[in-house]
PDB file of N, CA and C in Angstrom:
ATOM      1  N   UNK A   1       3.376  11.087  -8.880  1.00 57.00           N
ATOM      2  CA  UNK A   1       3.757  12.232  -8.075  1.00 57.00           C
ATOM      3  C   UNK A   1       2.597  12.680  -7.187  1.00 57.00           C
ATOM      4  N   UNK A   2       1.371  12.660  -7.757  1.00 59.00           N
ATOM      5  CA  UNK A   2       0.199  13.086  -6.990  1.00 59.00           C
ATOM      6  C   UNK A   2      -0.002  12.189  -5.769  1.00 59.00           C
ATOM      7  N   UNK A   3       0.226  10.882  -5.944  1.00 56.00           N
ATOM      8  CA  UNK A   3       0.077   9.945  -4.834  1.00 56.00           C
ATOM      9  C   UNK A   3       1.050  10.294  -3.709  1.00 56.00           C
ATOM     10  N   UNK A   4       2.282  10.607  -4.090  1.00 48.00           N
ATOM     11  CA  UNK A   4       3.286  10.952  -3.093  1.00 48.00           C
ATOM     12  C   UNK A   4       2.897  12.227  -2.354  1.00 48.00           C
ATOM     13  N   UNK A   5       2.397  13.220  -3.073  1.00 45.00           N
ATOM     14  CA  UNK A   5       2.009  14.486  -2.454  1.00 45.00           C
ATOM     15  C   UNK A   5       0.860  14.267  -1.472  1.00 45.00           C
ATOM     16  N   UNK A   6      -0.160  13.486  -1.881  1.00 53.00           N
ATOM     17  CA  UNK A   6      -1.290  13.214  -0.986  1.00 53.00           C
ATOM     18  C   UNK A   6      -0.814  12.447   0.241  1.00 53.00           C
ATOM     19  N   UNK A   7      -0.017  11.420   0.029  1.00 50.00           N
ATOM     20  CA  UNK A   7       0.494  10.629   1.148  1.00 50.00           C
ATOM     21  C   UNK A   7       1.322  11.496   2.088  1.00 50.00           C
ATOM     22  N   UNK A   8       2.216  12.302   1.539  1.00 50.00           N
ATOM     23  CA  UNK A   8       3.039  13.179   2.361  1.00 50.00           C
ATOM     24  C   UNK A   8       2.177  14.153   3.147  1.00 50.00           C
ATOM     25  N   UNK A   9       1.142  14.713   2.510  1.00 52.00           N
ATOM     26  CA  UNK A   9       0.260  15.662   3.195  1.00 52.00           C
ATOM     27  C   UNK A   9      -0.465  14.992   4.347  1.00 52.00           C
ATOM     28  N   UNK A  10      -0.959  13.781   4.139  1.00 56.00           N
ATOM     29  CA  UNK A  10      -1.668  13.059   5.199  1.00 56.00           C
ATOM     30  C   UNK A  10      -0.741  12.812   6.386  1.00 56.00           C
ATOM     31  N   UNK A  11       0.436  12.302   6.111  1.00 59.00           N
ATOM     32  CA  UNK A  11       1.369  11.995   7.202  1.00 59.00           C
ATOM     33  C   UNK A  11       1.827  13.271   7.905  1.00 59.00           C
ATOM     34  N   UNK A  12       2.138  14.301   7.142  1.00 50.00           N
ATOM     35  CA  UNK A  12       2.607  15.556   7.739  1.00 50.00           C
ATOM     36  C   UNK A  12       1.531  16.194   8.606  1.00 50.00           C
ATOM     37  N   UNK A  13       0.291  16.167   8.151  1.00 48.00           N
ATOM     38  CA  UNK A  13      -0.774  16.794   8.924  1.00 48.00           C
ATOM     39  C   UNK A  13      -1.092  16.013  10.193  1.00 48.00           C
ATOM     40  N   UNK A  14      -1.072  14.709  10.093  1.00 52.00           N
ATOM     41  CA  UNK A  14      -1.293  13.905  11.297  1.00 52.00           C
ATOM     42  C   UNK A  14      -0.152  14.130  12.284  1.00 52.00           C
ATOM     43  N   UNK A  15       1.086  14.129  11.772  1.00 46.00           N
ATOM     44  CA  UNK A  15       2.239  14.351  12.645  1.00 46.00           C
ATOM     45  C   UNK A  15       2.235  15.749  13.230  1.00 46.00           C
ATOM     46  N   UNK A  16       1.611  16.701  12.558  1.00 44.00           N
ATOM     47  CA  UNK A  16       1.564  18.076  13.041  1.00 44.00           C
ATOM     48  C   UNK A  16       0.419  18.338  13.997  1.00 44.00           C
ATOM     49  N   UNK A  17      -0.372  17.314  14.323  1.00 41.00           N
ATOM     50  CA  UNK A  17      -1.501  17.479  15.240  1.00 41.00           C
ATOM     51  C   UNK A  17      -1.047  17.724  16.670  1.00 41.00           C
ATOM     52  N   UNK A  18      -1.980  17.910  17.539  1.00 33.00           N
ATOM     53  CA  UNK A  18      -1.674  18.172  18.942  1.00 33.00           C
ATOM     54  C   UNK A  18      -1.363  16.887  19.695  1.00 33.00           C
ATOM     55  N   UNK A  19      -0.682  17.020  20.816  1.00 37.00           N
ATOM     56  CA  UNK A  19      -0.295  15.882  21.639  1.00 37.00           C
ATOM     57  C   UNK A  19      -1.512  15.251  22.310  1.00 37.00           C
ATOM     58  N   UNK A  20      -1.452  13.962  22.440  1.00 38.00           N
ATOM     59  CA  UNK A  20      -2.507  13.206  23.100  1.00 38.00           C
ATOM     60  C   UNK A  20      -2.463  13.448  24.603  1.00 38.00           C
ATOM     61  N   UNK A  21      -3.632  13.709  25.179  1.00 37.00           N
ATOM     62  CA  UNK A  21      -3.663  13.948  26.620  1.00 37.00           C
ATOM     63  C   UNK A  21      -4.166  12.736  27.399  1.00 37.00           C
ATOM     64  N   UNK A  22      -4.616  11.723  26.718  1.00 43.00           N
ATOM     65  CA  UNK A  22      -5.054  10.508  27.390  1.00 43.00           C
ATOM     66  C   UNK A  22      -6.456  10.123  26.992  1.00 43.00           C
ATOM     67  N   UNK A  23      -6.629   8.888  26.570  1.00 42.00           N
ATOM     68  CA  UNK A  23      -7.945   8.384  26.206  1.00 42.00           C
ATOM     69  C   UNK A  23      -7.851   6.874  26.081  1.00 42.00           C
ATOM     70  N   UNK A  24      -9.002   6.198  26.122  1.00 51.00           N
ATOM     71  CA  UNK A  24      -8.940   4.754  26.039  1.00 51.00           C
ATOM     72  C   UNK A  24     -10.143   4.138  25.338  1.00 51.00           C
ATOM     73  N   UNK A  25     -11.129   4.891  24.923  1.00 76.00           N
ATOM     74  CA  UNK A  25     -12.298   4.294  24.296  1.00 76.00           C
ATOM     75  C   UNK A  25     -12.113   4.205  22.788  1.00 76.00           C
ATOM     76  N   UNK A  26     -12.946   3.383  22.146  1.00 77.00           N
ATOM     77  CA  UNK A  26     -12.905   3.229  20.701  1.00 77.00           C
ATOM     78  C   UNK A  26     -14.317   3.322  20.151  1.00 77.00           C
ATOM     79  N   UNK A  27     -14.457   4.020  19.035  1.00 84.00           N
ATOM     80  CA  UNK A  27     -15.728   4.158  18.346  1.00 84.00           C
ATOM     81  C   UNK A  27     -15.864   2.995  17.375  1.00 84.00           C
ATOM     82  N   UNK A  28     -16.823   2.102  17.622  1.00 88.00           N
ATOM     83  CA  UNK A  28     -17.006   0.936  16.757  1.00 88.00           C
ATOM     84  C   UNK A  28     -17.341   1.325  15.322  1.00 88.00           C
ATOM     85  N   UNK A  29     -17.878   2.525  15.113  1.00 92.00           N
ATOM     86  CA  UNK A  29     -18.182   2.976  13.757  1.00 92.00           C
ATOM     87  C   UNK A  29     -16.930   3.116  12.903  1.00 92.00           C
ATOM     88  N   UNK A  30     -15.767   3.277  13.529  1.00 95.00           N
ATOM     89  CA  UNK A  30     -14.512   3.418  12.788  1.00 95.00           C
ATOM     90  C   UNK A  30     -13.932   2.083  12.342  1.00 95.00           C
ATOM     91  N   UNK A  31     -14.293   1.013  13.022  1.00 96.00           N
ATOM     92  CA  UNK A  31     -13.700  -0.286  12.722  1.00 96.00           C
ATOM     93  C   UNK A  31     -14.028  -0.677  11.286  1.00 96.00           C
ATOM     94  N   UNK A  32     -12.967  -0.978  10.537  1.00 96.00           N
ATOM     95  CA  UNK A  32     -13.129  -1.385   9.152  1.00 96.00           C
ATOM     96  C   UNK A  32     -12.044  -0.784   8.282  1.00 96.00           C
ATOM     97  N   UNK A  33     -12.277  -0.874   6.992  1.00 97.00           N
ATOM     98  CA  UNK A  33     -11.326  -0.401   6.005  1.00 97.00           C
ATOM     99  C   UNK A  33     -11.912   0.821   5.315  1.00 97.00           C
ATOM    100  N   UNK A  34     -11.114   1.873   5.193  1.00 97.00           N
ATOM    101  CA  UNK A  34     -11.543   3.158   4.634  1.00 97.00           C
ATOM    102  C   UNK A  34     -10.605   3.578   3.510  1.00 97.00           C
ATOM    103  N   UNK A  35     -11.201   4.009   2.401  1.00 97.00           N
ATOM    104  CA  UNK A  35     -10.451   4.418   1.224  1.00 97.00           C
ATOM    105  C   UNK A  35     -10.573   5.933   1.048  1.00 97.00           C
ATOM    106  N   UNK A  36      -9.432   6.619   0.908  1.00 97.00           N
ATOM    107  CA  UNK A  36      -9.426   8.062   0.743  1.00 97.00           C
ATOM    108  C   UNK A  36     -10.134   8.438  -0.557  1.00 97.00           C
ATOM    109  N   UNK A  37     -11.095   9.358  -0.484  1.00 97.00           N
ATOM    110  CA  UNK A  37     -11.855   9.755  -1.671  1.00 97.00           C
ATOM    111  C   UNK A  37     -10.965  10.378  -2.737  1.00 97.00           C
ATOM    112  N   UNK A  38      -9.989  11.182  -2.336  1.00 94.00           N
ATOM    113  CA  UNK A  38      -9.135  11.883  -3.293  1.00 94.00           C
ATOM    114  C   UNK A  38      -8.093  10.978  -3.947  1.00 94.00           C
ATOM    115  N   UNK A  39      -7.804   9.840  -3.331  1.00 93.00           N
ATOM    116  CA  UNK A  39      -6.801   8.915  -3.861  1.00 93.00           C
ATOM    117  C   UNK A  39      -7.154   7.512  -3.382  1.00 93.00           C
ATOM    118  N   UNK A  40      -7.831   6.762  -4.233  1.00 92.00           N
ATOM    119  CA  UNK A  40      -8.340   5.437  -3.863  1.00 92.00           C
ATOM    120  C   UNK A  40      -7.231   4.443  -3.539  1.00 92.00           C
ATOM    121  N   UNK A  41      -5.968   4.774  -3.845  1.00 94.00           N
ATOM    122  CA  UNK A  41      -4.872   3.862  -3.515  1.00 94.00           C
ATOM    123  C   UNK A  41      -4.452   3.984  -2.054  1.00 94.00           C
ATOM    124  N   UNK A  42      -4.913   5.034  -1.357  1.00 95.00           N
ATOM    125  CA  UNK A  42      -4.578   5.244   0.052  1.00 95.00           C
ATOM    126  C   UNK A  42      -5.705   4.675   0.907  1.00 95.00           C
ATOM    127  N   UNK A  43      -5.379   3.680   1.708  1.00 96.00           N
ATOM    128  CA  UNK A  43      -6.367   2.973   2.522  1.00 96.00           C
ATOM    129  C   UNK A  43      -5.942   3.004   3.984  1.00 96.00           C
ATOM    130  N   UNK A  44      -6.889   3.264   4.863  1.00 96.00           N
ATOM    131  CA  UNK A  44      -6.640   3.228   6.296  1.00 96.00           C
ATOM    132  C   UNK A  44      -7.540   2.167   6.912  1.00 96.00           C
ATOM    133  N   UNK A  45      -6.956   1.319   7.730  1.00 97.00           N
ATOM    134  CA  UNK A  45      -7.699   0.247   8.399  1.00 97.00           C
ATOM    135  C   UNK A  45      -7.685   0.493   9.900  1.00 97.00           C
ATOM    136  N   UNK A  46      -8.867   0.429  10.515  1.00 97.00           N
ATOM    137  CA  UNK A  46      -9.005   0.511  11.970  1.00 97.00           C
ATOM    138  C   UNK A  46      -9.496  -0.850  12.443  1.00 97.00           C
ATOM    139  N   UNK A  47      -8.672  -1.554  13.217  1.00 97.00           N
ATOM    140  CA  UNK A  47      -9.063  -2.849  13.763  1.00 97.00           C
ATOM    141  C   UNK A  47      -9.747  -2.666  15.108  1.00 97.00           C
ATOM    142  N   UNK A  48     -10.573  -3.629  15.484  1.00 95.00           N
ATOM    143  CA  UNK A  48     -11.324  -3.507  16.736  1.00 95.00           C
ATOM    144  C   UNK A  48     -10.459  -3.657  17.976  1.00 95.00           C
ATOM    145  N   UNK A  49      -9.203  -4.050  17.807  1.00 96.00           N
ATOM    146  CA  UNK A  49      -8.294  -4.170  18.957  1.00 96.00           C
ATOM    147  C   UNK A  49      -7.498  -2.886  19.201  1.00 96.00           C
ATOM    148  N   UNK A  50      -7.836  -1.796  18.480  1.00 96.00           N
ATOM    149  CA  UNK A  50      -7.144  -0.533  18.678  1.00 96.00           C
ATOM    150  C   UNK A  50      -5.890  -0.364  17.839  1.00 96.00           C
ATOM    151  N   UNK A  51      -5.671  -1.288  16.928  1.00 96.00           N
ATOM    152  CA  UNK A  51      -4.536  -1.165  16.020  1.00 96.00           C
ATOM    153  C   UNK A  51      -5.045  -0.742  14.648  1.00 96.00           C
ATOM    154  N   UNK A  52      -4.147  -0.139  13.867  1.00 96.00           N
ATOM    155  CA  UNK A  52      -4.526   0.263  12.530  1.00 96.00           C
ATOM    156  C   UNK A  52      -3.325   0.391  11.631  1.00 96.00           C
ATOM    157  N   UNK A  53      -3.602   0.681  10.354  1.00 94.00           N
ATOM    158  CA  UNK A  53      -2.524   0.815   9.398  1.00 94.00           C
ATOM    159  C   UNK A  53      -2.974   1.669   8.220  1.00 94.00           C
ATOM    160  N   UNK A  54      -2.057   2.522   7.743  1.00 94.00           N
ATOM    161  CA  UNK A  54      -2.233   3.236   6.485  1.00 94.00           C
ATOM    162  C   UNK A  54      -1.455   2.451   5.440  1.00 94.00           C
ATOM    163  N   UNK A  55      -2.030   2.235   4.276  1.00 94.00           N
ATOM    164  CA  UNK A  55      -1.320   1.571   3.186  1.00 94.00           C
ATOM    165  C   UNK A  55      -1.655   2.253   1.861  1.00 94.00           C
ATOM    166  N   UNK A  56      -0.731   2.140   0.933  1.00 91.00           N
ATOM    167  CA  UNK A  56      -0.982   2.563  -0.441  1.00 91.00           C
ATOM    168  C   UNK A  56      -0.579   1.411  -1.348  1.00 91.00           C
ATOM    169  N   UNK A  57      -1.177   1.366  -2.533  1.00 86.00           N
ATOM    170  CA  UNK A  57      -0.979   0.205  -3.401  1.00 86.00           C
ATOM    171  C   UNK A  57       0.445   0.025  -3.898  1.00 86.00           C
ATOM    172  N   UNK A  58       1.288   1.026  -3.801  1.00 82.00           N
ATOM    173  CA  UNK A  58       2.660   0.878  -4.266  1.00 82.00           C
ATOM    174  C   UNK A  58       3.609   0.437  -3.166  1.00 82.00           C
ATOM    175  N   UNK A  59       3.070  -0.064  -2.060  1.00 79.00           N
ATOM    176  CA  UNK A  59       3.902  -0.736  -1.083  1.00 79.00           C
ATOM    177  C   UNK A  59       4.156  -0.051   0.242  1.00 79.00           C
ATOM    178  N   UNK A  60       3.764   1.207   0.412  1.00 83.00           N
ATOM    179  CA  UNK A  60       3.998   1.904   1.672  1.00 83.00           C
ATOM    180  C   UNK A  60       3.003   1.440   2.725  1.00 83.00           C
ATOM    181  N   UNK A  61       3.457   1.314   3.970  1.00 87.00           N
ATOM    182  CA  UNK A  61       2.577   0.995   5.077  1.00 87.00           C
ATOM    183  C   UNK A  61       3.068   1.657   6.351  1.00 87.00           C
ATOM    184  N   UNK A  62       2.127   2.074   7.196  1.00 90.00           N
ATOM    185  CA  UNK A  62       2.493   2.713   8.457  1.00 90.00           C
ATOM    186  C   UNK A  62       1.474   2.287   9.516  1.00 90.00           C
ATOM    187  N   UNK A  63       1.957   1.633  10.566  1.00 93.00           N
ATOM    188  CA  UNK A  63       1.080   1.133  11.625  1.00 93.00           C
ATOM    189  C   UNK A  63       0.879   2.167  12.717  1.00 93.00           C
ATOM    190  N   UNK A  64      -0.248   2.056  13.410  1.00 95.00           N
ATOM    191  CA  UNK A  64      -0.545   2.952  14.516  1.00 95.00           C
ATOM    192  C   UNK A  64      -1.502   2.266  15.479  1.00 95.00           C
ATOM    193  N   UNK A  65      -1.649   2.842  16.647  1.00 96.00           N
ATOM    194  CA  UNK A  65      -2.691   2.459  17.609  1.00 96.00           C
ATOM    195  C   UNK A  65      -3.648   3.622  17.650  1.00 96.00           C
ATOM    196  N   UNK A  66      -4.931   3.347  17.885  1.00 96.00           N
ATOM    197  CA  UNK A  66      -5.930   4.406  17.851  1.00 96.00           C
ATOM    198  C   UNK A  66      -6.948   4.247  18.976  1.00 96.00           C
ATOM    199  N   UNK A  67      -7.559   5.380  19.328  1.00 96.00           N
ATOM    200  CA  UNK A  67      -8.678   5.421  20.261  1.00 96.00           C
ATOM    201  C   UNK A  67      -9.440   6.705  19.994  1.00 96.00           C
ATOM    202  N   UNK A  68     -10.583   6.858  20.629  1.00 95.00           N
ATOM    203  CA  UNK A  68     -11.410   8.049  20.417  1.00 95.00           C
ATOM    204  C   UNK A  68     -11.905   8.595  21.748  1.00 95.00           C
ATOM    205  N   UNK A  69     -12.217   9.884  21.732  1.00 93.00           N
ATOM    206  CA  UNK A  69     -12.816  10.531  22.890  1.00 93.00           C
ATOM    207  C   UNK A  69     -13.408  11.862  22.450  1.00 93.00           C
ATOM    208  N   UNK A  70     -14.677  12.062  22.728  1.00 91.00           N
ATOM    209  CA  UNK A  70     -15.369  13.333  22.485  1.00 91.00           C
ATOM    210  C   UNK A  70     -15.125  13.924  21.103  1.00 91.00           C
ATOM    211  N   UNK A  71     -15.307  13.121  20.064  1.00 92.00           N
ATOM    212  CA  UNK A  71     -15.168  13.616  18.700  1.00 92.00           C
ATOM    213  C   UNK A  71     -13.737  13.738  18.204  1.00 92.00           C
ATOM    214  N   UNK A  72     -12.790  13.240  19.005  1.00 95.00           N
ATOM    215  CA  UNK A  72     -11.388  13.258  18.588  1.00 95.00           C
ATOM    216  C   UNK A  72     -10.898  11.833  18.347  1.00 95.00           C
ATOM    217  N   UNK A  73     -10.113  11.692  17.305  1.00 95.00           N
ATOM    218  CA  UNK A  73      -9.470  10.432  16.976  1.00 95.00           C
ATOM    219  C   UNK A  73      -8.000  10.569  17.361  1.00 95.00           C
ATOM    220  N   UNK A  74      -7.540   9.691  18.244  1.00 95.00           N
ATOM    221  CA  UNK A  74      -6.174   9.739  18.754  1.00 95.00           C
ATOM    222  C   UNK A  74      -5.320   8.712  18.006  1.00 95.00           C
ATOM    223  N   UNK A  75      -4.185   9.177  17.509  1.00 94.00           N
ATOM    224  CA  UNK A  75      -3.253   8.360  16.727  1.00 94.00           C
ATOM    225  C   UNK A  75      -1.961   8.209  17.525  1.00 94.00           C
ATOM    226  N   UNK A  76      -1.456   6.992  17.629  1.00 94.00           N
ATOM    227  CA  UNK A  76      -0.179   6.751  18.285  1.00 94.00           C
ATOM    228  C   UNK A  76       0.683   5.933  17.323  1.00 94.00           C
ATOM    229  N   UNK A  77       1.609   6.626  16.658  1.00 89.00           N
ATOM    230  CA  UNK A  77       2.525   5.977  15.729  1.00 89.00           C
ATOM    231  C   UNK A  77       3.761   5.544  16.497  1.00 89.00           C
ATOM    232  N   UNK A  78       4.198   4.308  16.311  1.00 81.00           N
ATOM    233  CA  UNK A  78       5.361   3.774  16.994  1.00 81.00           C
ATOM    234  C   UNK A  78       6.572   4.679  16.753  1.00 81.00           C
ATOM    235  N   UNK A  79       7.197   5.089  17.847  1.00 79.00           N
ATOM    236  CA  UNK A  79       8.385   5.921  17.753  1.00 79.00           C
ATOM    237  C   UNK A  79       8.104   7.396  17.525  1.00 79.00           C
ATOM    238  N   UNK A  80       6.833   7.790  17.537  1.00 81.00           N
ATOM    239  CA  UNK A  80       6.472   9.188  17.298  1.00 81.00           C
ATOM    240  C   UNK A  80       5.530   9.663  18.402  1.00 81.00           C
ATOM    241  N   UNK A  81       5.286  10.944  18.423  1.00 76.00           N
ATOM    242  CA  UNK A  81       4.354  11.508  19.397  1.00 76.00           C
ATOM    243  C   UNK A  81       2.935  11.049  19.118  1.00 76.00           C
ATOM    244  N   UNK A  82       2.130  11.099  20.133  1.00 85.00           N
ATOM    245  CA  UNK A  82       0.714  10.805  19.976  1.00 85.00           C
ATOM    246  C   UNK A  82       0.014  12.079  19.526  1.00 85.00           C
ATOM    247  N   UNK A  83      -0.891  11.961  18.576  1.00 89.00           N
ATOM    248  CA  UNK A  83      -1.590  13.121  18.027  1.00 89.00           C
ATOM    249  C   UNK A  83      -3.097  12.862  18.042  1.00 89.00           C
ATOM    250  N   UNK A  84      -3.866  13.925  17.790  1.00 92.00           N
ATOM    251  CA  UNK A  84      -5.286  13.715  17.589  1.00 92.00           C
ATOM    252  C   UNK A  84      -5.828  14.628  16.507  1.00 92.00           C
ATOM    253  N   UNK A  85      -6.944  14.179  15.917  1.00 95.00           N
ATOM    254  CA  UNK A  85      -7.660  14.946  14.903  1.00 95.00           C
ATOM    255  C   UNK A  85      -9.147  14.848  15.204  1.00 95.00           C
ATOM    256  N   UNK A  86      -9.900  15.837  14.782  1.00 96.00           N
ATOM    257  CA  UNK A  86     -11.357  15.756  14.866  1.00 96.00           C
ATOM    258  C   UNK A  86     -11.830  14.773  13.796  1.00 96.00           C
ATOM    259  N   UNK A  87     -12.905  14.056  14.092  1.00 96.00           N
ATOM    260  CA  UNK A  87     -13.440  13.118  13.108  1.00 96.00           C
ATOM    261  C   UNK A  87     -14.946  12.982  13.285  1.00 96.00           C
ATOM    262  N   UNK A  88     -15.583  12.489  12.232  1.00 96.00           N
ATOM    263  CA  UNK A  88     -16.989  12.113  12.316  1.00 96.00           C
ATOM    264  C   UNK A  88     -17.257  11.007  11.303  1.00 96.00           C
ATOM    265  N   UNK A  89     -18.209  10.158  11.640  1.00 96.00           N
ATOM    266  CA  UNK A  89     -18.634   9.101  10.738  1.00 96.00           C
ATOM    267  C   UNK A  89     -20.112   9.317  10.460  1.00 96.00           C
ATOM    268  N   UNK A  90     -20.449   9.385   9.178  1.00 96.00           N
ATOM    269  CA  UNK A  90     -21.837   9.522   8.756  1.00 96.00           C
ATOM    270  C   UNK A  90     -22.099   8.458   7.706  1.00 96.00           C
ATOM    271  N   UNK A  91     -22.779   7.392   8.128  1.00 95.00           N
ATOM    272  CA  UNK A  91     -23.000   6.271   7.217  1.00 95.00           C
ATOM    273  C   UNK A  91     -21.679   5.633   6.856  1.00 95.00           C
ATOM    274  N   UNK A  92     -21.378   5.615   5.565  1.00 96.00           N
ATOM    275  CA  UNK A  92     -20.139   5.016   5.079  1.00 96.00           C
ATOM    276  C   UNK A  92     -19.089   6.053   4.700  1.00 96.00           C
ATOM    277  N   UNK A  93     -19.175   7.239   5.316  1.00 98.00           N
ATOM    278  CA  UNK A  93     -18.192   8.295   5.055  1.00 98.00           C
ATOM    279  C   UNK A  93     -17.539   8.719   6.370  1.00 98.00           C
ATOM    280  N   UNK A  94     -16.220   8.654   6.402  1.00 97.00           N
ATOM    281  CA  UNK A  94     -15.417   9.108   7.532  1.00 97.00           C
ATOM    282  C   UNK A  94     -14.795  10.437   7.145  1.00 97.00           C
ATOM    283  N   UNK A  95     -14.980  11.449   7.974  1.00 97.00           N
ATOM    284  CA  UNK A  95     -14.387  12.760   7.737  1.00 97.00           C
ATOM    285  C   UNK A  95     -13.387  13.047   8.847  1.00 97.00           C
ATOM    286  N   UNK A  96     -12.160  13.368   8.459  1.00 96.00           N
ATOM    287  CA  UNK A  96     -11.106  13.717   9.402  1.00 96.00           C
ATOM    288  C   UNK A  96     -10.715  15.160   9.120  1.00 96.00           C
ATOM    289  N   UNK A  97     -10.731  15.986  10.186  1.00 96.00           N
ATOM    290  CA  UNK A  97     -10.393  17.401  10.041  1.00 96.00           C
ATOM    291  C   UNK A  97      -9.152  17.709  10.865  1.00 96.00           C
ATOM    292  N   UNK A  98      -8.131  18.205  10.186  1.00 89.00           N
ATOM    293  CA  UNK A  98      -6.882  18.563  10.834  1.00 89.00           C
ATOM    294  C   UNK A  98      -7.007  19.952  11.457  1.00 89.00           C
ATOM    295  N   UNK A  99      -6.102  20.276  12.374  1.00 83.00           N
ATOM    296  CA  UNK A  99      -6.087  21.588  13.010  1.00 83.00           C
ATOM    297  C   UNK A  99      -6.017  22.719  11.995  1.00 83.00           C
ATOM    298  N   UNK A 100      -5.293  22.494  10.920  1.00 84.00           N
ATOM    299  CA  UNK A 100      -5.098  23.512   9.906  1.00 84.00           C
ATOM    300  C   UNK A 100      -6.343  23.709   9.036  1.00 84.00           C
ATOM    301  N   UNK A 101      -7.395  22.941   9.293  1.00 86.00           N
ATOM    302  CA  UNK A 101      -8.622  23.037   8.514  1.00 86.00           C
ATOM    303  C   UNK A 101      -8.655  22.123   7.303  1.00 86.00           C
ATOM    304  N   UNK A 102      -7.590  21.375   7.065  1.00 93.00           N
ATOM    305  CA  UNK A 102      -7.541  20.424   5.962  1.00 93.00           C
ATOM    306  C   UNK A 102      -8.486  19.272   6.271  1.00 93.00           C
ATOM    307  N   UNK A 103      -9.369  18.943   5.324  1.00 96.00           N
ATOM    308  CA  UNK A 103     -10.365  17.899   5.529  1.00 96.00           C
ATOM    309  C   UNK A 103     -10.087  16.740   4.584  1.00 96.00           C
ATOM    310  N   UNK A 104     -10.124  15.535   5.139  1.00 96.00           N
ATOM    311  CA  UNK A 104     -10.001  14.317   4.340  1.00 96.00           C
ATOM    312  C   UNK A 104     -11.278  13.514   4.518  1.00 96.00           C
ATOM    313  N   UNK A 105     -11.783  12.977   3.416  1.00 98.00           N
ATOM    314  CA  UNK A 105     -12.969  12.131   3.474  1.00 98.00           C
ATOM    315  C   UNK A 105     -12.613  10.752   2.932  1.00 98.00           C
ATOM    316  N   UNK A 106     -13.085   9.747   3.649  1.00 98.00           N
ATOM    317  CA  UNK A 106     -12.847   8.360   3.300  1.00 98.00           C
ATOM    318  C   UNK A 106     -14.187   7.665   3.098  1.00 98.00           C
ATOM    319  N   UNK A 107     -14.237   6.713   2.184  1.00 98.00           N
ATOM    320  CA  UNK A 107     -15.400   5.853   2.005  1.00 98.00           C
ATOM    321  C   UNK A 107     -15.095   4.494   2.609  1.00 98.00           C
ATOM    322  N   UNK A 108     -16.094   3.924   3.275  1.00 97.00           N
ATOM    323  CA  UNK A 108     -15.922   2.577   3.839  1.00 97.00           C
ATOM    324  C   UNK A 108     -15.825   1.584   2.693  1.00 97.00           C
ATOM    325  N   UNK A 109     -14.869   0.656   2.789  1.00 96.00           N
ATOM    326  CA  UNK A 109     -14.715  -0.396   1.805  1.00 96.00           C
ATOM    327  C   UNK A 109     -15.558  -1.580   2.255  1.00 96.00           C
ATOM    328  N   UNK A 110     -16.481  -2.016   1.407  1.00 89.00           N
ATOM    329  CA  UNK A 110     -17.358  -3.154   1.820  1.00 89.00           C
ATOM    330  C   UNK A 110     -16.587  -4.443   2.002  1.00 89.00           C
TER     331      UNK A 110
END
């Protein structure tokens, strides 16, 4: 149940973000695989071609396209609006901050 709640919160908060106004650059520091600190079964992958995916070990997956601009991470989910969140990378820790102040931290998977 906890996994479902965390997954639902992540998707709902990303979907509740603001509309994308346009961007095209990518932060190479994001490229790789990131594991959510609060739930190690939730993994987000950022590929260097601007594609990515959220997955959990029980079979859920959700693809997206991504880019960055001025400290914002832009998410484009197929069939949904484009959104953005604030983000920062410090070493092997990715921090994503939603508009509502909800913070998610991910560890880079070696």
